[in-house]
Amino acid sequence: MRAVHHLRGAAAAAALTLLAVSGCAEKDGGGGSGAIQVTASDSACKVSRTEFPAGHVKLAVENKGSKVTEVYIYAPGDRIVTERENIGPGTKADITAEVKAGSYEIACKPGMKGDGIRQKVTATGQGSAKPQDPRLDRSVAEYRKYVQAQADETLPKAEKFAAAVKAGDIEGAKKTYAVSRVGWERTEPVAESFGDIDPKVDVREDGLEQGQTWTGWHRLEKALWTDKKIGAAEKKLADQLITDLKDWQKRVGTAEINATSMANGAKELLDEVATGKVTGEEERYSHTDLVDFHANVEGAHKSYELLRPVAAERDPALAAELDKQFKALFTLLDKYREKGSPDGFAAYDTVGKDDRKELSDAVNALAEPLSKLAAAVAS
């Protein structure tokens, strides 16, 4: 799941007009003279300019408040285009973006809650078209094939899970639950490209918006492991899950996917692994978090693998560090493989505090250099 901020998944592909590259503030210490300064506090979200030329735009964010904050850029209709989470008090972060002409809102969310304190901004003109490296075009094409293959392979596995639910077979449904999710979890770096599929199939109970009906895998997960019963409502939800996944399968071909969204999505996903999977929040009833965890890392690695030729040329040291950290994390995850398990991994409630800390450290060690990948391929 793309964190609990499931509105991001409601962004229609046509509305993804701002493609972000997120990273920590580095050389210029907060954006330099050309950046739009975003100053967040507990009660304000100030921007240095509300109108700027379309094209390459840098937001230099500084949190002067006492609470951890998030900064969002919204397209019309509250469609989340990009976000940067977990900006601590007294810290800075840069967001570099390619913005097409149009109207947006920049929102700061002190305490990472609510609708945020918002400022309307406008990107004017046409922007400057930067020639695209043909290797990146090929990377995007290959990644789309990968995503399509994952969607195609997910359907029969999900149908087997749904069939068990509809048959009232609780144990059979439990055995097929985590496996049915692997393809979706591998494609989560670009989940926001699929419109409203994410909140339909993968939202957790605490991520529901007011008035939203809870559907998808996690609703059924709770029924199987906590409620321990399958009724007419659950059988209907199983049918709905398959309908939504077939919709996802059809959308892959037209989804807005590009090199920077591949790289940036991989980084955001690793952040969510650190805050959701490692903590055990994602699969809180089934404790199948390690399956999701591994699939997420596989998906992030696929993005990197396809972008690596360009990244290695433009930043050899970064590519070497990413190679090292991906290998280390995969090696660590292999420690938790379990023969005889229906999904291949140990239950996460058997993983102790120290081991979870080790996993968290490995994720963070990868996420830091991964935050620089999008900038490398966009340079």
mmCIF file of C-alpha atoms in Angstrom:
data_model
loop_
_atom_site.group_PDB
_atom_site.id
_atom_site.type_symbol
_atom_site.label_atom_id
_atom_site.label_comp_id
_atom_site.label_asym_id
_atom_site.label_seq_id
_atom_site.Cartn_x
_atom_site.Cartn_y
_atom_site.Cartn_z
ATOM 1 C CA MET A 1 0.000 0.000 0.000
ATOM 2 C CA ARG A 2 1.258 3.469 -0.790
ATOM 3 C CA ALA A 3 1.208 4.450 2.884
ATOM 4 C CA VAL A 4 -2.122 5.510 4.380
ATOM 5 C CA HIS A 5 -2.346 8.540 2.128
ATOM 6 C CA HIS A 6 -4.468 6.677 -0.339
ATOM 7 C CA LEU A 7 -5.757 9.793 -2.105
ATOM 8 C CA ARG A 8 -2.500 9.688 -4.005
ATOM 9 C CA GLY A 9 -3.912 6.675 -5.809
ATOM 10 C CA ALA A 10 -6.896 8.724 -6.913
ATOM 11 C CA ALA A 11 -4.777 10.819 -9.235
ATOM 12 C CA ALA A 12 -5.869 10.056 -12.778
ATOM 13 C CA ALA A 13 -2.986 9.439 -15.152
ATOM 14 C CA ALA A 14 -3.837 12.494 -17.209
ATOM 15 C CA ALA A 15 -3.505 14.637 -14.128
ATOM 16 C CA LEU A 16 0.050 13.610 -13.326
ATOM 17 C CA THR A 17 1.491 16.786 -14.737
ATOM 18 C CA LEU A 18 4.192 17.243 -12.161
ATOM 19 C CA LEU A 19 6.831 14.553 -11.988
ATOM 20 C CA ALA A 20 8.887 14.868 -8.852
ATOM 21 C CA VAL A 21 12.383 13.926 -7.893
ATOM 22 C CA SER A 22 12.684 13.986 -4.115
ATOM 23 C CA GLY A 23 15.903 14.118 -2.172
ATOM 24 C CA CYS A 24 17.483 15.551 0.929
ATOM 25 C CA ALA A 25 18.890 19.067 0.776
ATOM 26 C CA GLU A 26 22.496 18.826 -0.294
ATOM 27 C CA LYS A 27 25.007 21.127 -1.934
ATOM 28 C CA ASP A 28 23.094 24.354 -1.834
ATOM 29 C CA GLY A 29 21.895 23.737 1.712
ATOM 30 C CA GLY A 30 18.272 24.372 0.874
ATOM 31 C CA GLY A 31 17.645 25.145 -2.736
ATOM 32 C CA GLY A 32 19.817 28.074 -3.768
ATOM 33 C CA SER A 33 18.620 31.391 -5.148
ATOM 34 C CA GLY A 34 16.468 29.889 -7.893
ATOM 35 C CA ALA A 35 14.385 27.738 -5.581
ATOM 36 C CA ILE A 36 10.894 28.468 -4.309
ATOM 37 C CA GLN A 37 11.284 28.614 -0.545
ATOM 38 C CA VAL A 38 8.612 26.723 1.401
ATOM 39 C CA THR A 39 8.695 27.559 5.094
ATOM 40 C CA ALA A 40 6.556 25.246 7.198
ATOM 41 C CA SER A 41 5.586 25.800 10.807
ATOM 42 C CA ASP A 42 2.906 24.495 13.145
ATOM 43 C CA SER A 43 0.482 27.144 11.899
ATOM 44 C CA ALA A 44 1.699 28.338 8.494
ATOM 45 C CA CYS A 45 2.943 27.245 5.073
ATOM 46 C CA LYS A 46 4.698 30.171 3.425
ATOM 47 C CA VAL A 47 5.939 30.095 -0.172
ATOM 48 C CA SER A 48 8.323 32.680 -1.577
ATOM 49 C CA ARG A 49 6.539 32.777 -4.953
ATOM 50 C CA THR A 50 3.050 31.795 -6.016
ATOM 51 C CA GLU A 51 3.721 32.092 -9.755
ATOM 52 C CA PHE A 52 6.678 30.717 -11.668
ATOM 53 C CA PRO A 53 7.547 29.520 -15.183
ATOM 54 C CA ALA A 54 6.649 25.944 -16.058
ATOM 55 C CA GLY A 55 9.616 23.635 -16.440
ATOM 56 C CA HIS A 56 12.238 22.618 -13.907
ATOM 57 C CA VAL A 57 11.234 23.878 -10.460
ATOM 58 C CA LYS A 58 12.900 23.346 -7.107
ATOM 59 C CA LEU A 59 11.093 23.634 -3.796
ATOM 60 C CA ALA A 60 13.423 24.256 -0.864
ATOM 61 C CA VAL A 61 11.463 23.179 2.205
ATOM 62 C CA GLU A 62 12.372 24.149 5.753
ATOM 63 C CA ASN A 63 10.392 23.002 8.765
ATOM 64 C CA LYS A 64 10.544 25.700 11.435
ATOM 65 C CA GLY A 65 7.768 24.140 13.498
ATOM 66 C CA SER A 66 7.843 21.824 16.490
ATOM 67 C CA LYS A 67 6.098 18.929 14.700
ATOM 68 C CA VAL A 68 7.113 16.537 11.944
ATOM 69 C CA THR A 69 5.512 17.752 8.739
ATOM 70 C CA GLU A 70 4.738 16.654 5.193
ATOM 71 C CA VAL A 71 4.689 18.758 2.056
ATOM 72 C CA TYR A 72 2.293 17.889 -0.759
ATOM 73 C CA ILE A 73 1.700 19.246 -4.228
ATOM 74 C CA TYR A 74 -1.907 18.840 -5.270
ATOM 75 C CA ALA A 75 -3.419 19.017 -8.735
ATOM 76 C CA PRO A 76 -7.061 20.182 -9.061
ATOM 77 C CA GLY A 77 -9.564 17.988 -7.251
ATOM 78 C CA ASP A 78 -7.170 17.196 -4.400
ATOM 79 C CA ARG A 79 -5.297 14.718 -6.550
ATOM 80 C CA ILE A 80 -1.938 14.090 -4.934
ATOM 81 C CA VAL A 81 0.801 14.591 -7.474
ATOM 82 C CA THR A 82 3.795 14.279 -5.182
ATOM 83 C CA GLU A 83 4.665 14.437 -1.524
ATOM 84 C CA ARG A 84 7.577 14.437 0.854
ATOM 85 C CA GLU A 85 6.952 12.880 4.257
ATOM 86 C CA ASN A 86 8.691 12.931 7.615
ATOM 87 C CA ILE A 87 10.356 16.355 7.476
ATOM 88 C CA GLY A 88 11.404 16.769 11.078
ATOM 89 C CA PRO A 89 11.508 19.981 13.116
ATOM 90 C CA GLY A 90 14.511 22.099 12.188
ATOM 91 C CA THR A 91 15.301 20.090 9.043
ATOM 92 C CA LYS A 92 15.273 20.868 5.340
ATOM 93 C CA ALA A 93 14.390 18.964 2.178
ATOM 94 C CA ASP A 94 14.511 19.755 -1.530
ATOM 95 C CA ILE A 95 11.981 18.621 -4.104
ATOM 96 C CA THR A 96 13.024 19.068 -7.724
ATOM 97 C CA ALA A 97 10.196 18.781 -10.226
ATOM 98 C CA GLU A 98 9.294 19.132 -13.882
ATOM 99 C CA VAL A 99 6.080 21.154 -13.870
ATOM 100 C CA LYS A 100 3.750 21.697 -16.782
ATOM 101 C CA ALA A 101 1.625 24.827 -17.000
ATOM 102 C CA GLY A 102 -1.387 24.784 -14.698
ATOM 103 C CA SER A 103 -2.749 25.429 -11.234
ATOM 104 C CA TYR A 104 -1.570 23.554 -8.135
ATOM 105 C CA GLU A 105 -1.629 23.783 -4.369
ATOM 106 C CA ILE A 106 1.331 23.379 -2.059
ATOM 107 C CA ALA A 107 0.265 21.998 1.316
ATOM 108 C CA CYS A 108 2.161 21.638 4.584
ATOM 109 C CA LYS A 109 0.775 19.142 7.107
ATOM 110 C CA PRO A 110 2.114 19.742 10.623
ATOM 111 C CA GLY A 111 1.850 16.540 12.579
ATOM 112 C CA MET A 112 1.267 14.774 9.219
ATOM 113 C CA LYS A 113 -2.502 15.003 9.700
ATOM 114 C CA GLY A 114 -5.500 16.625 8.088
ATOM 115 C CA ASP A 115 -5.899 18.531 4.835
ATOM 116 C CA GLY A 116 -2.906 20.722 5.477
ATOM 117 C CA ILE A 117 -2.237 24.441 5.313
ATOM 118 C CA ARG A 118 -2.385 25.304 1.609
ATOM 119 C CA GLN A 119 -1.087 27.885 -0.813
ATOM 120 C CA LYS A 120 -2.321 28.192 -4.396
ATOM 121 C CA VAL A 121 0.451 28.350 -6.993
ATOM 122 C CA THR A 122 0.496 28.674 -10.773
ATOM 123 C CA ALA A 123 2.988 27.411 -13.336
ATOM 124 C CA THR A 124 2.882 29.662 -16.407
ATOM 125 C CA GLY A 125 3.947 29.228 -20.015
ATOM 126 C CA GLN A 126 4.980 26.082 -21.778
ATOM 127 C CA GLY A 127 8.240 25.283 -20.033
ATOM 128 C CA SER A 128 11.417 24.144 -21.697
ATOM 129 C CA ALA A 129 11.483 20.765 -23.381
ATOM 130 C CA LYS A 130 14.644 18.866 -22.458
ATOM 131 C CA PRO A 131 15.773 16.195 -24.923
ATOM 132 C CA GLN A 132 15.157 12.739 -23.523
ATOM 133 C CA ASP A 133 17.947 10.195 -23.490
ATOM 134 C CA PRO A 134 16.686 7.334 -25.710
ATOM 135 C CA ARG A 135 18.009 4.850 -23.164
ATOM 136 C CA LEU A 136 15.527 6.207 -20.651
ATOM 137 C CA ASP A 137 12.711 5.770 -23.164
ATOM 138 C CA ARG A 138 13.733 2.137 -23.500
ATOM 139 C CA SER A 139 13.878 1.771 -19.710
ATOM 140 C CA VAL A 140 10.332 3.061 -19.384
ATOM 141 C CA ALA A 141 9.113 0.724 -22.137
ATOM 142 C CA GLU A 142 10.750 -2.263 -20.451
ATOM 143 C CA TYR A 143 9.375 -1.272 -17.071
ATOM 144 C CA ARG A 144 5.872 -1.034 -18.492
ATOM 145 C CA LYS A 145 6.274 -4.584 -19.810
ATOM 146 C CA TYR A 146 7.373 -5.670 -16.346
ATOM 147 C CA VAL A 147 4.359 -4.032 -14.693
ATOM 148 C CA GLN A 148 2.026 -5.589 -17.242
ATOM 149 C CA ALA A 149 3.537 -9.009 -16.609
ATOM 150 C CA GLN A 150 3.026 -8.572 -12.858
ATOM 151 C CA ALA A 151 -0.608 -7.608 -13.377
ATOM 152 C CA ASP A 152 -1.175 -10.541 -15.718
ATOM 153 C CA GLU A 153 0.404 -12.973 -13.250
ATOM 154 C CA THR A 154 -1.497 -11.548 -10.291
ATOM 155 C CA LEU A 155 -4.968 -12.220 -11.678
ATOM 156 C CA PRO A 156 -4.965 -16.046 -11.517
ATOM 157 C CA LYS A 157 -3.435 -15.976 -8.037
ATOM 158 C CA ALA A 158 -5.984 -13.443 -6.832
ATOM 159 C CA GLU A 159 -8.784 -15.456 -8.431
ATOM 160 C CA LYS A 160 -7.633 -18.510 -6.483
ATOM 161 C CA PHE A 161 -7.722 -16.466 -3.276
ATOM 162 C CA ALA A 162 -11.160 -15.068 -4.121
ATOM 163 C CA ALA A 163 -12.465 -18.531 -4.954
ATOM 164 C CA ALA A 164 -11.430 -19.788 -1.513
ATOM 165 C CA VAL A 165 -13.189 -16.837 0.129
ATOM 166 C CA LYS A 166 -16.356 -17.445 -1.870
ATOM 167 C CA ALA A 167 -16.248 -21.122 -0.954
ATOM 168 C CA GLY A 168 -16.060 -20.211 2.730
ATOM 169 C CA ASP A 169 -12.663 -21.912 2.947
ATOM 170 C CA ILE A 170 -10.905 -19.821 5.592
ATOM 171 C CA GLU A 171 -7.706 -21.888 5.708
ATOM 172 C CA GLY A 172 -7.478 -22.033 1.925
ATOM 173 C CA ALA A 173 -7.929 -18.275 1.697
ATOM 174 C CA LYS A 174 -5.240 -17.706 4.316
ATOM 175 C CA LYS A 175 -2.757 -19.825 2.380
ATOM 176 C CA THR A 176 -3.331 -17.917 -0.873
ATOM 177 C CA TYR A 177 -3.695 -14.402 0.573
ATOM 178 C CA ALA A 178 -0.073 -13.198 0.650
ATOM 179 C CA VAL A 179 0.876 -14.875 -2.629
ATOM 180 C CA SER A 180 -1.998 -13.111 -4.372
ATOM 181 C CA ARG A 181 -0.502 -9.735 -3.396
ATOM 182 C CA VAL A 182 3.077 -10.156 -4.633
ATOM 183 C CA GLY A 183 2.574 -8.761 -8.148
ATOM 184 C CA TRP A 184 0.767 -5.706 -6.826
ATOM 185 C CA GLU A 185 3.484 -5.069 -4.232
ATOM 186 C CA ARG A 186 6.191 -5.298 -6.906
ATOM 187 C CA THR A 187 4.518 -2.540 -8.932
ATOM 188 C CA GLU A 188 3.945 -0.148 -6.035
ATOM 189 C CA PRO A 189 6.701 2.262 -7.150
ATOM 190 C CA VAL A 190 4.185 3.493 -9.740
ATOM 191 C CA ALA A 191 0.928 2.696 -7.899
ATOM 192 C CA GLU A 192 -0.213 6.303 -8.176
ATOM 193 C CA SER A 193 -0.192 5.943 -11.963
ATOM 194 C CA PHE A 194 -3.147 3.567 -11.779
ATOM 195 C CA GLY A 195 -5.664 6.157 -10.640
ATOM 196 C CA ASP A 196 -8.056 5.039 -7.910
ATOM 197 C CA ILE A 197 -7.039 1.362 -7.885
ATOM 198 C CA ASP A 198 -4.764 1.675 -4.849
ATOM 199 C CA PRO A 199 -7.454 2.844 -2.379
ATOM 200 C CA LYS A 200 -9.812 0.221 -3.728
ATOM 201 C CA VAL A 201 -7.553 -2.813 -3.348
ATOM 202 C CA ASP A 202 -4.867 -1.962 -0.794
ATOM 203 C CA VAL A 203 -6.077 0.575 1.765
ATOM 204 C CA ARG A 204 -5.781 -0.203 5.473
ATOM 205 C CA GLU A 205 -8.584 0.549 7.895
ATOM 206 C CA ASP A 206 -6.748 3.540 9.354
ATOM 207 C CA GLY A 207 -6.273 4.971 5.862
ATOM 208 C CA LEU A 208 -9.971 5.277 5.054
ATOM 209 C CA GLU A 209 -11.396 8.677 4.261
ATOM 210 C CA GLN A 210 -14.665 9.729 5.871
ATOM 211 C CA GLY A 211 -17.519 7.959 4.112
ATOM 212 C CA GLN A 212 -15.247 5.583 2.184
ATOM 213 C CA THR A 213 -16.302 1.941 2.041
ATOM 214 C CA TRP A 214 -13.495 -0.397 3.032
ATOM 215 C CA THR A 215 -12.732 -2.826 0.206
ATOM 216 C CA GLY A 216 -9.743 -4.828 -0.956
ATOM 217 C CA TRP A 217 -7.219 -7.257 0.440
ATOM 218 C CA HIS A 218 -6.880 -5.834 3.943
ATOM 219 C CA ARG A 219 -10.608 -5.872 4.597
ATOM 220 C CA LEU A 220 -10.596 -9.569 3.751
ATOM 221 C CA GLU A 221 -7.396 -10.084 5.747
ATOM 222 C CA LYS A 222 -9.178 -8.832 8.865
ATOM 223 C CA ALA A 223 -12.155 -11.089 8.211
ATOM 224 C CA LEU A 224 -9.925 -14.140 7.881
ATOM 225 C CA TRP A 225 -7.511 -13.628 10.770
ATOM 226 C CA THR A 226 -9.433 -11.515 13.273
ATOM 227 C CA ASP A 227 -13.137 -12.059 12.650
ATOM 228 C CA LYS A 228 -12.464 -15.648 11.561
ATOM 229 C CA LYS A 229 -15.584 -15.803 9.457
ATOM 230 C CA ILE A 230 -16.678 -15.407 5.868
ATOM 231 C CA GLY A 231 -20.139 -14.101 5.182
ATOM 232 C CA ALA A 232 -22.069 -12.780 2.226
ATOM 233 C CA ALA A 233 -20.343 -9.397 2.519
ATOM 234 C CA GLU A 234 -16.885 -10.950 2.316
ATOM 235 C CA LYS A 235 -17.852 -13.037 -0.693
ATOM 236 C CA LYS A 236 -19.059 -9.905 -2.423
ATOM 237 C CA LEU A 237 -15.803 -8.153 -1.554
ATOM 238 C CA ALA A 238 -13.855 -11.017 -3.112
ATOM 239 C CA ASP A 239 -15.695 -10.450 -6.398
ATOM 240 C CA GLN A 240 -15.041 -6.710 -6.131
ATOM 241 C CA LEU A 241 -11.334 -7.312 -5.610
ATOM 242 C CA ILE A 242 -11.118 -9.268 -8.862
ATOM 243 C CA THR A 243 -13.103 -6.604 -10.722
ATOM 244 C CA ASP A 244 -10.717 -3.914 -9.482
ATOM 245 C CA LEU A 245 -7.617 -5.946 -10.295
ATOM 246 C CA LYS A 246 -8.859 -6.550 -13.831
ATOM 247 C CA ASP A 247 -9.326 -2.791 -14.108
ATOM 248 C CA TRP A 248 -5.710 -2.352 -12.960
ATOM 249 C CA GLN A 249 -4.567 -4.876 -15.547
ATOM 250 C CA LYS A 250 -6.208 -2.822 -18.314
ATOM 251 C CA ARG A 251 -4.797 0.506 -17.110
ATOM 252 C CA VAL A 252 -1.121 -0.453 -17.250
ATOM 253 C CA GLY A 253 -0.831 0.262 -20.969
ATOM 254 C CA THR A 254 -1.943 3.870 -20.639
ATOM 255 C CA ALA A 255 -0.555 4.689 -17.180
ATOM 256 C CA GLU A 256 1.711 7.736 -16.879
ATOM 257 C CA ILE A 257 5.150 6.191 -16.291
ATOM 258 C CA ASN A 258 8.495 7.867 -16.903
ATOM 259 C CA ALA A 259 12.084 7.601 -15.723
ATOM 260 C CA THR A 260 11.747 10.063 -12.860
ATOM 261 C CA SER A 261 8.504 8.572 -11.593
ATOM 262 C CA MET A 262 10.158 5.134 -11.618
ATOM 263 C CA ALA A 263 13.104 6.406 -9.582
ATOM 264 C CA ASN A 264 11.127 8.650 -7.275
ATOM 265 C CA GLY A 265 8.459 6.004 -6.685
ATOM 266 C CA ALA A 266 11.122 3.477 -5.704
ATOM 267 C CA LYS A 267 12.478 5.882 -3.082
ATOM 268 C CA GLU A 268 9.023 6.701 -1.705
ATOM 269 C CA LEU A 269 8.229 3.010 -1.494
ATOM 270 C CA LEU A 270 11.380 2.292 0.527
ATOM 271 C CA ASP A 271 10.338 5.051 2.920
ATOM 272 C CA GLU A 272 6.980 3.363 3.315
ATOM 273 C CA VAL A 273 8.648 -0.010 3.870
ATOM 274 C CA ALA A 274 10.528 1.635 6.734
ATOM 275 C CA THR A 275 7.387 3.154 8.276
ATOM 276 C CA GLY A 276 4.861 0.398 7.472
ATOM 277 C CA LYS A 277 6.307 -3.000 6.655
ATOM 278 C CA VAL A 278 9.165 -2.932 9.168
ATOM 279 C CA THR A 279 6.789 -1.875 11.942
ATOM 280 C CA GLY A 280 4.297 -4.619 11.117
ATOM 281 C CA GLU A 281 1.476 -2.172 10.403
ATOM 282 C CA GLU A 282 0.777 -3.271 6.835
ATOM 283 C CA GLU A 283 -0.213 -6.886 7.477
ATOM 284 C CA ARG A 284 -1.298 -6.384 11.060
ATOM 285 C CA TYR A 285 -3.722 -9.341 11.095
ATOM 286 C CA SER A 286 -1.933 -11.952 8.955
ATOM 287 C CA HIS A 287 1.676 -11.001 9.817
ATOM 288 C CA THR A 288 2.723 -11.668 6.217
ATOM 289 C CA ASP A 289 4.702 -8.412 6.101
ATOM 290 C CA LEU A 290 7.927 -10.064 4.931
ATOM 291 C CA VAL A 291 6.236 -11.157 1.707
ATOM 292 C CA ASP A 292 5.202 -7.581 0.953
ATOM 293 C CA PHE A 293 8.599 -6.312 2.113
ATOM 294 C CA HIS A 294 10.504 -8.570 -0.282
ATOM 295 C CA ALA A 295 8.174 -7.813 -3.199
ATOM 296 C CA ASN A 296 8.542 -4.067 -2.595
ATOM 297 C CA VAL A 297 12.322 -4.333 -2.678
ATOM 298 C CA GLU A 298 12.101 -6.419 -5.857
ATOM 299 C CA GLY A 299 9.958 -3.742 -7.479
ATOM 300 C CA ALA A 300 12.285 -0.931 -6.405
ATOM 301 C CA HIS A 301 15.263 -2.922 -7.665
ATOM 302 C CA LYS A 302 13.618 -3.451 -11.046
ATOM 303 C CA SER A 303 13.220 0.303 -11.439
ATOM 304 C CA TYR A 304 16.865 0.814 -10.538
ATOM 305 C CA GLU A 305 18.093 -2.057 -12.710
ATOM 306 C CA LEU A 306 16.479 -0.530 -15.799
ATOM 307 C CA LEU A 307 17.738 2.985 -15.010
ATOM 308 C CA ARG A 308 21.196 1.833 -13.950
ATOM 309 C CA PRO A 309 23.009 2.268 -17.321
ATOM 310 C CA VAL A 310 22.255 5.997 -17.332
ATOM 311 C CA ALA A 311 22.740 6.423 -13.585
ATOM 312 C CA ALA A 312 26.099 4.604 -13.643
ATOM 313 C CA GLU A 313 27.341 6.838 -16.433
ATOM 314 C CA ARG A 314 26.265 10.059 -14.745
ATOM 315 C CA ASP A 315 27.074 9.090 -11.149
ATOM 316 C CA PRO A 316 29.277 5.949 -10.948
ATOM 317 C CA ALA A 317 29.717 6.198 -7.177
ATOM 318 C CA LEU A 318 25.946 6.303 -6.652
ATOM 319 C CA ALA A 319 25.407 3.216 -8.800
ATOM 320 C CA ALA A 320 28.123 1.347 -6.898
ATOM 321 C CA GLU A 321 26.523 2.249 -3.563
ATOM 322 C CA LEU A 322 23.060 1.219 -4.750
ATOM 323 C CA ASP A 323 24.423 -2.111 -6.002
ATOM 324 C CA LYS A 324 25.956 -2.688 -2.574
ATOM 325 C CA GLN A 325 22.891 -1.734 -0.538
ATOM 326 C CA PHE A 326 20.377 -3.656 -2.655
ATOM 327 C CA LYS A 327 22.535 -6.772 -2.353
ATOM 328 C CA ALA A 328 22.831 -6.337 1.405
ATOM 329 C CA LEU A 329 19.070 -5.962 1.871
ATOM 330 C CA PHE A 330 18.217 -8.972 -0.287
ATOM 331 C CA THR A 331 20.780 -11.046 1.640
ATOM 332 C CA LEU A 332 19.240 -9.962 4.928
ATOM 333 C CA LEU A 333 15.708 -10.785 3.785
ATOM 334 C CA ASP A 334 16.859 -14.250 2.710
ATOM 335 C CA LYS A 335 17.493 -15.011 6.402
ATOM 336 C CA TYR A 336 13.739 -15.021 6.929
ATOM 337 C CA ARG A 337 12.821 -17.498 4.216
ATOM 338 C CA GLU A 338 10.966 -20.450 5.661
ATOM 339 C CA LYS A 339 10.472 -23.815 4.023
ATOM 340 C CA GLY A 340 6.948 -25.085 4.295
ATOM 341 C CA SER A 341 5.437 -21.639 4.618
ATOM 342 C CA PRO A 342 2.677 -21.101 2.013
ATOM 343 C CA ASP A 343 4.246 -17.792 1.017
ATOM 344 C CA GLY A 344 7.918 -18.632 1.579
ATOM 345 C CA PHE A 345 8.640 -16.364 4.555
ATOM 346 C CA ALA A 346 8.416 -16.502 8.326
ATOM 347 C CA ALA A 347 5.481 -14.831 10.057
ATOM 348 C CA TYR A 348 6.476 -11.322 11.036
ATOM 349 C CA ASP A 349 5.254 -11.633 14.606
ATOM 350 C CA THR A 350 8.121 -14.110 15.117
ATOM 351 C CA VAL A 351 10.697 -11.447 14.200
ATOM 352 C CA GLY A 352 12.139 -9.858 17.327
ATOM 353 C CA LYS A 353 12.805 -6.213 18.117
ATOM 354 C CA ASP A 354 16.539 -6.379 17.392
ATOM 355 C CA ASP A 355 15.978 -8.117 14.072
ATOM 356 C CA ARG A 356 13.377 -5.521 13.085
ATOM 357 C CA LYS A 357 15.913 -2.815 13.920
ATOM 358 C CA GLU A 358 18.445 -4.542 11.657
ATOM 359 C CA LEU A 359 15.900 -4.622 8.826
ATOM 360 C CA SER A 360 15.060 -0.979 9.396
ATOM 361 C CA ASP A 361 18.721 0.027 9.280
ATOM 362 C CA ALA A 362 19.209 -1.876 6.015
ATOM 363 C CA VAL A 363 16.180 -0.190 4.436
ATOM 364 C CA ASN A 364 17.394 3.245 5.509
ATOM 365 C CA ALA A 365 20.887 2.513 4.207
ATOM 366 C CA LEU A 366 19.353 1.818 0.797
ATOM 367 C CA ALA A 367 16.818 4.642 0.871
ATOM 368 C CA GLU A 368 19.463 7.342 1.351
ATOM 369 C CA PRO A 369 21.351 6.738 -1.939
ATOM 370 C CA LEU A 370 18.093 5.809 -3.684
ATOM 371 C CA SER A 371 16.871 9.352 -2.978
ATOM 372 C CA LYS A 372 19.563 10.538 -5.422
ATOM 373 C CA LEU A 373 18.663 8.224 -8.311
ATOM 374 C CA ALA A 374 15.992 10.387 -9.880
ATOM 375 C CA ALA A 375 18.270 13.428 -9.838
ATOM 376 C CA ALA A 376 20.994 11.382 -11.514
ATOM 377 C CA VAL A 377 18.803 10.213 -14.384
ATOM 378 C CA ALA A 378 17.248 13.668 -14.794
ATOM 379 C CA SER A 379 20.574 15.535 -14.911
#
